[in-house]
Short mmCIF file of C-alpha atoms in Angstrom, two decimals:
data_model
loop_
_atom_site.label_atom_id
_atom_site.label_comp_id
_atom_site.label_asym_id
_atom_site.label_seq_id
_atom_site.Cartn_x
_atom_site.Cartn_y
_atom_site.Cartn_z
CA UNK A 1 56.61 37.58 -32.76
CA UNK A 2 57.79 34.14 -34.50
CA UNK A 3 60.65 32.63 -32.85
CA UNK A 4 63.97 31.51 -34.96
CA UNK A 5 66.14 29.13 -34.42
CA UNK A 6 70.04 30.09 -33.82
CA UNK A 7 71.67 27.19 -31.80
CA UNK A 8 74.02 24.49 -33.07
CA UNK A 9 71.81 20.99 -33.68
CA UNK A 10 73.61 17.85 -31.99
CA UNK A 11 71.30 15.56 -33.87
CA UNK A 12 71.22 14.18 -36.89
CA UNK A 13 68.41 12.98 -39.71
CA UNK A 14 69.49 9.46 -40.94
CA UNK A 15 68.51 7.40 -43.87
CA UNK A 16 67.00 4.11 -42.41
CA UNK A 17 65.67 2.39 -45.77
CA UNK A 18 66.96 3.92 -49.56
CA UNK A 19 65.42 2.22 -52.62
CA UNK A 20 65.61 2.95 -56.06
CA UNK A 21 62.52 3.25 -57.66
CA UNK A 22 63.01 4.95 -60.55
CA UNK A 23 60.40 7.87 -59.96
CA UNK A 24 61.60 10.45 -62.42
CA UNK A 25 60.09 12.21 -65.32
CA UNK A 26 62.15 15.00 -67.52
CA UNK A 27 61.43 17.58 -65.14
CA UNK A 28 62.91 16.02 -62.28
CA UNK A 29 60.19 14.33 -59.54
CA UNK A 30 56.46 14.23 -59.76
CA UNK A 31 54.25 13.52 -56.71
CA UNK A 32 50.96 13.76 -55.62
CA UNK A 33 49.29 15.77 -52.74
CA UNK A 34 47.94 13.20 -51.75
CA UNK A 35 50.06 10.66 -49.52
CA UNK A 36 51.32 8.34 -51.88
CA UNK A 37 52.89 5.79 -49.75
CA UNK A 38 50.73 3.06 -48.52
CA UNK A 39 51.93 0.54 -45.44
CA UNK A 40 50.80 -2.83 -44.82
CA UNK A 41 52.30 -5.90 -43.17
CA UNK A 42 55.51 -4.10 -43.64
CA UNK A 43 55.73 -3.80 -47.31
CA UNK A 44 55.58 -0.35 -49.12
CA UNK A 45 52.94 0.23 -51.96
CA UNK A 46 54.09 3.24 -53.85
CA UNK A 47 52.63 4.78 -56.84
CA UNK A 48 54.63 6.89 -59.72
CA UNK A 49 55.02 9.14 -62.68
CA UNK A 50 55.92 5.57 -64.36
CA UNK A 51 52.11 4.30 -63.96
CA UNK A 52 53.63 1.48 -61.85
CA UNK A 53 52.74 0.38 -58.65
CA UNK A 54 55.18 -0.96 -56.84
CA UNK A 55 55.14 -2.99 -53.59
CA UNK A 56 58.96 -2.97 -52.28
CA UNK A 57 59.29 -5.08 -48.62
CA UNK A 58 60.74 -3.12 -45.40
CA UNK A 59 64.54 -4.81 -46.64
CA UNK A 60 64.09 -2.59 -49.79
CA UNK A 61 63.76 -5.25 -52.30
CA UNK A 62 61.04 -4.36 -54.82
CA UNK A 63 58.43 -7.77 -54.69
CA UNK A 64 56.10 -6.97 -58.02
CA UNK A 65 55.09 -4.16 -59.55
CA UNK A 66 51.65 -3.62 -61.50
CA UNK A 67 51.29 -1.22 -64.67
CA UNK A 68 48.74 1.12 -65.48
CA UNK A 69 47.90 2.90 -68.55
CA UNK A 70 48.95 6.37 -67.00
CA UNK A 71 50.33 8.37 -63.98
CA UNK A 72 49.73 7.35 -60.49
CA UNK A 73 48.91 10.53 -58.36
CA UNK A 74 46.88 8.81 -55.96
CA UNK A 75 46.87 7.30 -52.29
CA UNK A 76 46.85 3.82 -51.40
CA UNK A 77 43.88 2.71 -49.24
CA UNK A 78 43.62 -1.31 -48.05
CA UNK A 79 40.91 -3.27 -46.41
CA UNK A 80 40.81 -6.17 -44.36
CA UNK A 81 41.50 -8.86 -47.05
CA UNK A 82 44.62 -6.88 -47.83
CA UNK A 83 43.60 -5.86 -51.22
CA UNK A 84 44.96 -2.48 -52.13
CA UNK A 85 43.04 0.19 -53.78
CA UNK A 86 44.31 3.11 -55.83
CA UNK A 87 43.18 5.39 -59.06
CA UNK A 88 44.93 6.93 -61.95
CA UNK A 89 44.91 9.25 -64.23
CA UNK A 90 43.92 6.83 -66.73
CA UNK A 91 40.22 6.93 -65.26
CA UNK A 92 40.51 3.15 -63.45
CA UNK A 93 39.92 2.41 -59.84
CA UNK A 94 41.89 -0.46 -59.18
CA UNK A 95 41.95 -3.65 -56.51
CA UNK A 96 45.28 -5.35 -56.54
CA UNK A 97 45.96 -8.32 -54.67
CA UNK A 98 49.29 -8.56 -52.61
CA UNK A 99 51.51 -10.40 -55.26
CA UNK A 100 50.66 -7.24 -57.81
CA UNK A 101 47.99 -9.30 -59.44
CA UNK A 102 45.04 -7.16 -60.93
CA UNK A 103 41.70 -8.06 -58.82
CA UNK A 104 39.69 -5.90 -60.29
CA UNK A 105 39.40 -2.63 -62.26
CA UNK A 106 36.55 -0.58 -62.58
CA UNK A 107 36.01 2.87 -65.09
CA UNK A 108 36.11 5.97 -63.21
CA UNK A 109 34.16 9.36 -64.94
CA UNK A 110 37.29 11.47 -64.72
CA UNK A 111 41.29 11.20 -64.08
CA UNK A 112 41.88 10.17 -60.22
CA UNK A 113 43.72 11.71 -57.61
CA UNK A 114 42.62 10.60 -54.30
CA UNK A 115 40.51 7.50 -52.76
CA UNK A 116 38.95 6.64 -48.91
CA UNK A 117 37.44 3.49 -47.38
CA UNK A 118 34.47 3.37 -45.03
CA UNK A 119 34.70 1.19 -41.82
CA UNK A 120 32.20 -1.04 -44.35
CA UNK A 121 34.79 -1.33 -46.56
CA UNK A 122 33.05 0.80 -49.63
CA UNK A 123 35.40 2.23 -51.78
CA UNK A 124 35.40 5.89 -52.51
CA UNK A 125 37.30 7.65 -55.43
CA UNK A 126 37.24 10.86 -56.25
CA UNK A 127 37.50 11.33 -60.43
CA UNK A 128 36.92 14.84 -61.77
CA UNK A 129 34.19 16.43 -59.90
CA UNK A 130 32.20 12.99 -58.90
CA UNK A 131 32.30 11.07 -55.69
CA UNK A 132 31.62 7.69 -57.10
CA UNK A 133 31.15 4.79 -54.57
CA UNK A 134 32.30 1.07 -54.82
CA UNK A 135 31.80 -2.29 -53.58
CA UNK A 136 34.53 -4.69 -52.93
CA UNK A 137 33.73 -6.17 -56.16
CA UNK A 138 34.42 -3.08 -57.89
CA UNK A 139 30.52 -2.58 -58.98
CA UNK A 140 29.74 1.25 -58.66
CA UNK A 141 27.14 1.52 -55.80
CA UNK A 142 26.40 5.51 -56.44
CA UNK A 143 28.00 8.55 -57.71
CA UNK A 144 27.20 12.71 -57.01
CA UNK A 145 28.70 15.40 -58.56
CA UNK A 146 30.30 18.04 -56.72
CA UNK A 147 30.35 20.76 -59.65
CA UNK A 148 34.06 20.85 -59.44
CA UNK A 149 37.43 18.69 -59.08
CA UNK A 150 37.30 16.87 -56.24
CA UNK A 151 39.70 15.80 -53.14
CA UNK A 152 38.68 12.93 -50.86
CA UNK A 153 40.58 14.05 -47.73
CA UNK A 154 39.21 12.64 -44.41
CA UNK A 155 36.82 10.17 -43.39
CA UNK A 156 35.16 11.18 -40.70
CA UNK A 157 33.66 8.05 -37.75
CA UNK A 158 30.44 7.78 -38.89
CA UNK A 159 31.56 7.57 -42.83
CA UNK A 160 31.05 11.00 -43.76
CA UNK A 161 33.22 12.19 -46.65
CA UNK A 162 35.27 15.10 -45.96
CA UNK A 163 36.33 16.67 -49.78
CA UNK A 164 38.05 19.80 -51.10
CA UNK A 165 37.04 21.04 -54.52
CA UNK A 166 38.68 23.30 -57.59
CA UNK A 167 35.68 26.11 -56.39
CA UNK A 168 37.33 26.83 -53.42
CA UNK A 169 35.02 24.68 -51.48
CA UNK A 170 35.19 21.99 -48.61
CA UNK A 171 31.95 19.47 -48.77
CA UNK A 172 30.76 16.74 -46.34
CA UNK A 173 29.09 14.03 -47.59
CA UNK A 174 27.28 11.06 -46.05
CA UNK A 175 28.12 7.28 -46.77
CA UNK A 176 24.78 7.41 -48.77
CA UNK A 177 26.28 10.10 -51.19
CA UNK A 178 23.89 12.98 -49.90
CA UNK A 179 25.62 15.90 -49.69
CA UNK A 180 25.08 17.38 -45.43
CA UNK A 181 26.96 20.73 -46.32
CA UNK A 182 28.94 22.87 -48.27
CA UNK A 183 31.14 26.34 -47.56
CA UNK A 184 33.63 28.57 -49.57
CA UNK A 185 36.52 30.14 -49.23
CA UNK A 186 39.29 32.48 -50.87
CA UNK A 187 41.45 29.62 -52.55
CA UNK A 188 41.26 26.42 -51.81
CA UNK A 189 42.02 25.28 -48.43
CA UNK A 190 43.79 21.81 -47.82
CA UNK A 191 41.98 19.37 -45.03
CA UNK A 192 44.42 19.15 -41.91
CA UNK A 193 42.33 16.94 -39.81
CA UNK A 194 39.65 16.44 -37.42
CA UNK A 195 39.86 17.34 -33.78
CA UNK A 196 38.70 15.24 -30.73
CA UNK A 197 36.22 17.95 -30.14
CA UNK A 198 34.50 17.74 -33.52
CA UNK A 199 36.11 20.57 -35.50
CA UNK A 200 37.50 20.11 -39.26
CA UNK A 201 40.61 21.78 -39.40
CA UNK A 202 41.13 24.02 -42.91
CA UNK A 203 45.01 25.21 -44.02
CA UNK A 204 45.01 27.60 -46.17
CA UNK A 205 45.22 27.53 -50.14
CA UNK A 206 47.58 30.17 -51.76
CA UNK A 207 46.94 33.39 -51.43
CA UNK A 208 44.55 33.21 -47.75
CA UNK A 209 46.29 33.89 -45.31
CA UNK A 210 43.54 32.27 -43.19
CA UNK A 211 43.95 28.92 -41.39
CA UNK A 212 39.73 27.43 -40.08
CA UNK A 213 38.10 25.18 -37.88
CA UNK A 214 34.70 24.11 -38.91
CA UNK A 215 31.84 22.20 -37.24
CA UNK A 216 31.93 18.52 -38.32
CA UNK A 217 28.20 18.74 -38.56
CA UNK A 218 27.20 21.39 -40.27
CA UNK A 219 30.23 23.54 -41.25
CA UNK A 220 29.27 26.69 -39.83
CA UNK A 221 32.77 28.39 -38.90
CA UNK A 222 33.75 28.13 -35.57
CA UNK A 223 36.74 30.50 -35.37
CA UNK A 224 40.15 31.51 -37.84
CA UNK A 225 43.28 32.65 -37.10
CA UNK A 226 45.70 34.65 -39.47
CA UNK A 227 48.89 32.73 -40.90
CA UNK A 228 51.63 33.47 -42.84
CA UNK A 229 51.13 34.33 -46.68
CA UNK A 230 53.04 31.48 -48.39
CA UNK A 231 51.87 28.89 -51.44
CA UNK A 232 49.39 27.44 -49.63
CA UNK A 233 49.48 25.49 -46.16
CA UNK A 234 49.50 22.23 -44.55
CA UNK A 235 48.68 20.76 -41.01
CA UNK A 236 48.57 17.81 -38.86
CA UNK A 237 46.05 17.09 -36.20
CA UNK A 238 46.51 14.62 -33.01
CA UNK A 239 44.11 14.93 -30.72
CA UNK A 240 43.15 18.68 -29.84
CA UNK A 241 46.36 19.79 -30.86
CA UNK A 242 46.85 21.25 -34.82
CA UNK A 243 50.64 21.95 -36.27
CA UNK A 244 50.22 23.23 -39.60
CA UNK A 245 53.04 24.63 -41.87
CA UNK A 246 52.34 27.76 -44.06
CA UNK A 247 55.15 30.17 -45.41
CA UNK A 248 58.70 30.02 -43.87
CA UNK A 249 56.65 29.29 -40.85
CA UNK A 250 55.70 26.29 -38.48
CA UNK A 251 52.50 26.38 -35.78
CA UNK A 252 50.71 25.14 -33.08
CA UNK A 253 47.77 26.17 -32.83
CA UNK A 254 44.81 25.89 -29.88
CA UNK A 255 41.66 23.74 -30.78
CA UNK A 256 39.46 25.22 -28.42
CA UNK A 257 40.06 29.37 -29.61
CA UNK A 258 42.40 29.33 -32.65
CA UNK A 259 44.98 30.94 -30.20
CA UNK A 260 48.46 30.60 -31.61
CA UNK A 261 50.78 28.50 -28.99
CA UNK A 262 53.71 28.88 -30.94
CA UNK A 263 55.14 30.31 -34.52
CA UNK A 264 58.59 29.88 -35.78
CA UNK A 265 60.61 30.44 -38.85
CA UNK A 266 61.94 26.85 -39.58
CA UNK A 267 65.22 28.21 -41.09
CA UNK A 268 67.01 31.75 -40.57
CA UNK A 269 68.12 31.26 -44.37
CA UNK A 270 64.72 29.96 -45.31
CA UNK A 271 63.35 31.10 -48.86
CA UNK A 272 60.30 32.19 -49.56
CA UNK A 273 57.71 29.63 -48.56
CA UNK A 274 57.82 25.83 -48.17
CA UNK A 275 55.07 23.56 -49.73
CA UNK A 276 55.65 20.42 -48.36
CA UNK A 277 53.06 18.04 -46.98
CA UNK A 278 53.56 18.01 -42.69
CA UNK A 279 53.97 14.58 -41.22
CA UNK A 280 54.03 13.63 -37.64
CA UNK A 281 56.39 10.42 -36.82
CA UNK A 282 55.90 8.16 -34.49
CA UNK A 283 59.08 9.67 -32.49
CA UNK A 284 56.88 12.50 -31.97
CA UNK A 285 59.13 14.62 -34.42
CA UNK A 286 57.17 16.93 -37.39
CA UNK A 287 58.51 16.08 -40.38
CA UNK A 288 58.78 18.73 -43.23
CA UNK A 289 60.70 19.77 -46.25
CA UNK A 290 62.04 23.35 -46.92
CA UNK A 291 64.03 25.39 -49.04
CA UNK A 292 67.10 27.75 -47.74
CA UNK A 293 69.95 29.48 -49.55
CA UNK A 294 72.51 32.22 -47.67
CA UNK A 295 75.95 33.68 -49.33
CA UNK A 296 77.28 30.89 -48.63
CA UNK A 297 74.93 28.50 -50.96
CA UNK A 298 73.43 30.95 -53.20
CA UNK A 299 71.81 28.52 -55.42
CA UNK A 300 70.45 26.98 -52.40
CA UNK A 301 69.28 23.67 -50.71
CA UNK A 302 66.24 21.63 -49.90
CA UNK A 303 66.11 19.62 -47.11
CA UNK A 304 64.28 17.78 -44.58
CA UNK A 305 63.53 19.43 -41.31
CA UNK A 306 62.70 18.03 -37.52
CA UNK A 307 60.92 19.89 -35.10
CA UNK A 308 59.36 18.48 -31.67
CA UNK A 309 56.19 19.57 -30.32
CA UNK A 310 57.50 22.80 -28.36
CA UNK A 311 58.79 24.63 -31.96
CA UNK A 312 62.41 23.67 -31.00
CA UNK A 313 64.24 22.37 -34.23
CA UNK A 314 66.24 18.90 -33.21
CA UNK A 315 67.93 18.20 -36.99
CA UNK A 316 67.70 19.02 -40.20
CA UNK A 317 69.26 17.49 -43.62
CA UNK A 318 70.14 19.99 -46.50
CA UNK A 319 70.83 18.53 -49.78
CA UNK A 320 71.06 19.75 -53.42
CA UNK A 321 68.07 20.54 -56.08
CA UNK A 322 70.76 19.86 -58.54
CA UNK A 323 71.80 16.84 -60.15
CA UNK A 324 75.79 17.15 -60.94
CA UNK A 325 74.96 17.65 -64.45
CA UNK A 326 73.98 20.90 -63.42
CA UNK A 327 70.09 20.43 -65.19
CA UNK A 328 68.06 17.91 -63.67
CA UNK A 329 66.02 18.82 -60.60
CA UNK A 330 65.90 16.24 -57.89
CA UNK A 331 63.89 17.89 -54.98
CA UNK A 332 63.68 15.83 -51.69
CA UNK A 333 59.95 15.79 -50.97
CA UNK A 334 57.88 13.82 -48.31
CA UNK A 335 55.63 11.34 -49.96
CA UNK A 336 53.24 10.47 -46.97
CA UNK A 337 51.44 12.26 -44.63
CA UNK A 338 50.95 9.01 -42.35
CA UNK A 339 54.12 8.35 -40.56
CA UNK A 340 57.00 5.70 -41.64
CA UNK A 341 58.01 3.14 -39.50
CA UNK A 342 61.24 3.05 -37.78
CA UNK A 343 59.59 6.23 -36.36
CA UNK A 344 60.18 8.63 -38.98
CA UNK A 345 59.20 9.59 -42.65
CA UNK A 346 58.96 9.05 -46.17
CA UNK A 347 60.48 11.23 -48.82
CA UNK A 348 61.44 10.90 -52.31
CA UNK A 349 64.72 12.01 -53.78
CA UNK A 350 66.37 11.53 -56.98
CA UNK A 351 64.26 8.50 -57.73
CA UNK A 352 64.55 7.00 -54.43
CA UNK A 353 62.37 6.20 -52.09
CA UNK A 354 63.31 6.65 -48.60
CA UNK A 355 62.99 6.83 -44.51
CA UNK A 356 64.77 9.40 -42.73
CA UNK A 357 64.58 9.70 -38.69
CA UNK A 358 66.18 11.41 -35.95
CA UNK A 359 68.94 10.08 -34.50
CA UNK A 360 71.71 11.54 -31.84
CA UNK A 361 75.01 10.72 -29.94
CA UNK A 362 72.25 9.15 -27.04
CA UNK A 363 70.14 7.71 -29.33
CA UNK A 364 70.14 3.96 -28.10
CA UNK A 365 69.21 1.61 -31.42
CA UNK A 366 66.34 -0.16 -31.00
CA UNK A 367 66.90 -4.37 -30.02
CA UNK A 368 66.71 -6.93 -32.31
CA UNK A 369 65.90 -10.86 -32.15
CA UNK A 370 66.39 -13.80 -34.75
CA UNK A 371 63.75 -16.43 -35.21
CA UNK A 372 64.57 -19.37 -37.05
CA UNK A 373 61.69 -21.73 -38.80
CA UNK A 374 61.23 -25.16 -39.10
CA UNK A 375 64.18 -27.10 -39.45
CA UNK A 376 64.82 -29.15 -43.16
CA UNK A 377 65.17 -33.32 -43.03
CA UNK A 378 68.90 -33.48 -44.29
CA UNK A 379 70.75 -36.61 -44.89
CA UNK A 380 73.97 -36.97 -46.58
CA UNK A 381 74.19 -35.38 -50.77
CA UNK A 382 70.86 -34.08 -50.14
CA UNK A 383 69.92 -30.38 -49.51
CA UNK A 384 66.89 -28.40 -47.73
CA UNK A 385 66.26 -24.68 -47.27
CA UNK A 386 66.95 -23.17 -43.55
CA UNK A 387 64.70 -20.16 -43.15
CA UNK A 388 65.01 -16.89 -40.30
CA UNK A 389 63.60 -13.88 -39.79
CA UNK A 390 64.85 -10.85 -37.79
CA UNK A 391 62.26 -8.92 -35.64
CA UNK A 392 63.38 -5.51 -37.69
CA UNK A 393 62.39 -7.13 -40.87
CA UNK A 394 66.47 -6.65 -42.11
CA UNK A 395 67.65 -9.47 -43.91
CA UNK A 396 69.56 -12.51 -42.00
CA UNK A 397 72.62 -13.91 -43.42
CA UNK A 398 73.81 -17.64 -42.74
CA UNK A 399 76.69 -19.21 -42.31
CA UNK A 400 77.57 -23.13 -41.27
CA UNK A 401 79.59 -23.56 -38.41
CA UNK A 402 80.12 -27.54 -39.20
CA UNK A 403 81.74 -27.39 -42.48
CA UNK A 404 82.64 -30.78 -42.43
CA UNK A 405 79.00 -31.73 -41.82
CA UNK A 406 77.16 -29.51 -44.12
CA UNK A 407 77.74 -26.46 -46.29
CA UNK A 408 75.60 -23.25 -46.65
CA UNK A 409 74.66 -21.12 -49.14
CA UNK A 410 72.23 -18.26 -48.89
CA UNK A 411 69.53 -19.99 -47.21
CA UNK A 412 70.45 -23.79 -48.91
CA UNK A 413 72.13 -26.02 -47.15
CA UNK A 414 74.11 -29.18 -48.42
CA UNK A 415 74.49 -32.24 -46.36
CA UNK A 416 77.99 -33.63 -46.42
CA UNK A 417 78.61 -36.09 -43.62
CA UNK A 418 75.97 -37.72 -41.12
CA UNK A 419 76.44 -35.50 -37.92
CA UNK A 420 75.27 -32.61 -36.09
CA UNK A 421 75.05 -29.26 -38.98
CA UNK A 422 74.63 -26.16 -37.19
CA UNK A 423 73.74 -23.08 -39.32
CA UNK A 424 74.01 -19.55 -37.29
CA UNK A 425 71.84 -16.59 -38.45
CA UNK A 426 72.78 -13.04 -38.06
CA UNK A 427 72.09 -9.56 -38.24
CA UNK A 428 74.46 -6.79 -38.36
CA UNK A 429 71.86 -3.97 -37.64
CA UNK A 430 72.09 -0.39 -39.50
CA UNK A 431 71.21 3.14 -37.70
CA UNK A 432 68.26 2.31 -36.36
CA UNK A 433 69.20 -1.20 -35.20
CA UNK A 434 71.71 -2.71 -33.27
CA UNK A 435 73.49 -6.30 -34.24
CA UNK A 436 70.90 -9.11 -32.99
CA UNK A 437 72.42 -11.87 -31.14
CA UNK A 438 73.44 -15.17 -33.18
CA UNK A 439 71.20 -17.76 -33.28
CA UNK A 440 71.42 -21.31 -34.42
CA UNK A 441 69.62 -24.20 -35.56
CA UNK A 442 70.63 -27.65 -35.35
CA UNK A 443 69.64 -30.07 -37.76
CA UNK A 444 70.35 -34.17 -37.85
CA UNK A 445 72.07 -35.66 -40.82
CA UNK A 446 71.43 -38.76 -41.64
CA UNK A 447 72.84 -41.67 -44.21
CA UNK A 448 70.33 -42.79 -46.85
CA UNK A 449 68.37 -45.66 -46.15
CA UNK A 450 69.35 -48.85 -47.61
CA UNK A 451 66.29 -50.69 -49.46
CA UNK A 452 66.59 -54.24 -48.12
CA UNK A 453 63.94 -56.37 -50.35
CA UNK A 454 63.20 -59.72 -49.10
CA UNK A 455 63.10 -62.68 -51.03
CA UNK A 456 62.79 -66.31 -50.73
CA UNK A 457 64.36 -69.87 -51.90
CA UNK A 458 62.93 -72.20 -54.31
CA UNK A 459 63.06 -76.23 -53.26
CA UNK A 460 66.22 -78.07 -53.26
CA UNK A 461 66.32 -79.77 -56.25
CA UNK A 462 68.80 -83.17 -56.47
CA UNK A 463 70.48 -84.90 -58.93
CA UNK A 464 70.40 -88.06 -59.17
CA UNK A 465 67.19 -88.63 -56.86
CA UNK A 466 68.57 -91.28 -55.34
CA UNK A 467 71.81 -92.50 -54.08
CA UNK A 468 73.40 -95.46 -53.42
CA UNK A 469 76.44 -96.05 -50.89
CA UNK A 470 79.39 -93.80 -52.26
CA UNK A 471 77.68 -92.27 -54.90
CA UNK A 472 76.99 -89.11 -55.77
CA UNK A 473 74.10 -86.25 -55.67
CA UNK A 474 74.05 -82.82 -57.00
CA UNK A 475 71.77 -80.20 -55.14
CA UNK A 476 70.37 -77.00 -56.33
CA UNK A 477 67.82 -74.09 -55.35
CA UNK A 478 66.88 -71.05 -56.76
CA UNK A 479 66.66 -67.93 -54.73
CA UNK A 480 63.42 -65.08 -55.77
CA UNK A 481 66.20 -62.48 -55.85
#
């Protein structure tokens, strides 16, 4: 019998990072399946109904953006150069570099929805109902039809493909492009994971009501278990343990059997079924979106829901479909399955782009430290650049705490006076952060340099040559300068 939660929450989901990104089409927000946020080095590479791809840093200022001739419904994949790989509906794999300039871009046989990397760094895109293989130079390497749309999913250790396809099928597929095995199902089931004990983990598709576990090696079915009838399912996998969202309820499910640990309805007022992608932060919360309307709100609410790894809901944030001119939909959605830092999640809402987490009356914010760079070379009516950086990756602020010396403004400072200039850096923290300790930098100023340039003095020169007792001689010299 599913559980449901009845007890008063004394946490809280908190935005950590909000940018506007402009993600909106007439019909409110697009997204993909697929996880559409990609991480690296701290910078966000998100993909959108605009055919942009934008790279916005962890401060939520956008750095470049790169535009395509067509939606963006894929993933983001990188490799160890840091060149990011995506594909779009305009049939083009592409390789952008990290300042948004276009490496490379290669034709694709169909529009693109999803892409993997192997651990030897070929590309794999899935376009239509071909597999097609890449080098890093963007020259195809080999391609196999599936007979139907296809949905790179998973990757498995030894570079075996993992896909889903419009048939109702799940295929495996070696790094070669041989296809190992193939098996069907009622609808098309969505690709949770794959356990520590070799099993690939199947949510169901709407209508099944089935969730599977498959052998990695050959796909014969290993067991099923019976889940909620809902729009389709999704699940997380860490480890041996599966969570996997179907219906108005959430799961965990056994690895080893298919047993059912847990079941509960997310919501007492939930609606009929939630579709969101599951995500699993790295506060050890699942992250979901659902839908619930009472009396009370009988239009309803989406939000974002919390629940830890026993089924116990810790927060939850409710928030309207509706914009306030009462016709355009703005659905909060999660946009990744990987997990956000600042240990919680991405979701999209209203055209933003944001992290939510959750955070309580104990929650203790996390430390954070200043570093400053290398100190300019002032001296006096010249300027130089002072430059900081704050472990969180939030923006440091300056400030001059010798006025009379030297002036500051954002990060340029002004000489003034020979002296001592001391600029202080500092971060005021947000929710997830508290205030870092001021730090400062001392820097020297100097006067200019006078340019002394030598010179010498001509012979002495007199007039008359010669003298006689009481007369007089007139000497002169000429000096280089």
């Amino acid at each position: 019998m599913p559980q449901a939660f009845g007890g008063v929450l004394t946490n809280q989901i908190s935005t950590l990072f909000d940018v506007d990104i402009g993600a909106r089409d007439s019909y409110g927000e697009t997204f993909s399946e697929s996880s559409l946020v990609g991480v690296q080095d701290g910078n966000y590479y998100f993909g959108s109904v605009s055919g942009k791809m934008t790279i916005i840093n962890s401060i939520g200022s956008i750095k470049c953006s790169y535009l395509t001739d067509g939606w963006i419904m894929s993933n983001v994949v990188f490799d160890e150069n840091k060149t990011a790989y995506f594909i779009g509906i305009d049939m083009y794999l592409y390789a952008l570099n990290t300042d948004c300039s276009l490496r490379w871009k290669s034709v694709v046989e169909n529009e693109g929805y999803s892409v993997a990397i192997g651990s030897d760094g070929t590309i794999y895109a899935g376009a239509g109902s071909f597999i097609q293989a890449f080098d890093k130079n963007g020259n195809q390497k080999w391609a196999r039809s599936v007979g139907s749309w296809v949905g790179i999913q998973t990757v498995g250790s030894d570079g075996t493909l993992y896909v889903t396809t419009a048939n109702n099928g799940v295929s495996a597929v070696d790094s070669s492009g041989n296809l190992k095995w193939s098996s069907f199902y009622p609808s098309r089931p969505r690709i949770s994971g794959i356990t520590t004990n070799g099993l690939l983990i199947l949510s169901p598709g709407y209508p099944d009501r089935w969730a599977y576990a498959v052998d990695i090696t050959n796909g014969e079915l290993r067991w099923r278990v019976p889940v909620a009838t809902g729009q389709g399912g999704y699940g997380v996998v860490e480890g041996n343990s599966i969570y996997m969202l179907n219906g108005k309820h959430l799961y965990a499910i056994s690895s080893i059997d298919g047993a059912v640990i847990w079941d509960v309805i997310y919501d007492q007022d939930a609606g009929d079924s939630s579709n969101s992608l599951l995500s699993l932060g790295r506060d050890g919360f699942l992250y979901f979106s659902g839908f619930a309307k009472n009396a009370l709100e009988p239009r309803g609410k989406r939000g974002v829901y919390a629940f830890d790894k026993t089924g116990k809901l810790v927060a939850k944030d409710m928030r309207d479909d509706v914009a306030g001119d009462g016709l355009n939909l703005r659905y909060v959605r999660l946009v990744a399955r990987n997990a956000a830092p600042m240990g919680g999640v991405f979701v999209l809402y209203d055209g933003r782009l944001q992290i939510l987490a959750v955070r309580s009356a104990e929650t203790i914010a996390a430390n954070q430290t200043i570093t400053f760079g290398t100190a300019p070379t002032l001296s006096t009516g010249g300027t130089g650049s002072v430059s900081a950086t704050a472990s969180s990756g939030l923006a440091v602020t300056y400030s001059s705490l010798t006025p009379s010396v030297c002036t500051v403004s954002s990060s340029m400072v002004t000489a003034i006076s020979a002296g001592i200039c001391t600029i202080a850096a500092n971060q005021a923290g947000n929710t997830g952060y508290s205030a870092a300790a001021q730090v400062t930098q001392s820097i020297q100023v100097t006067q200019p340099q006078s340019t002394n340039l030598s010179q010498t003095i001509g012979a002495m020169k007199f007039s008359p040559s010669t003298l006689s007792v009481g007369g007089v001689s007139v000497v002169s010299a000429t000096a280089t300068s």
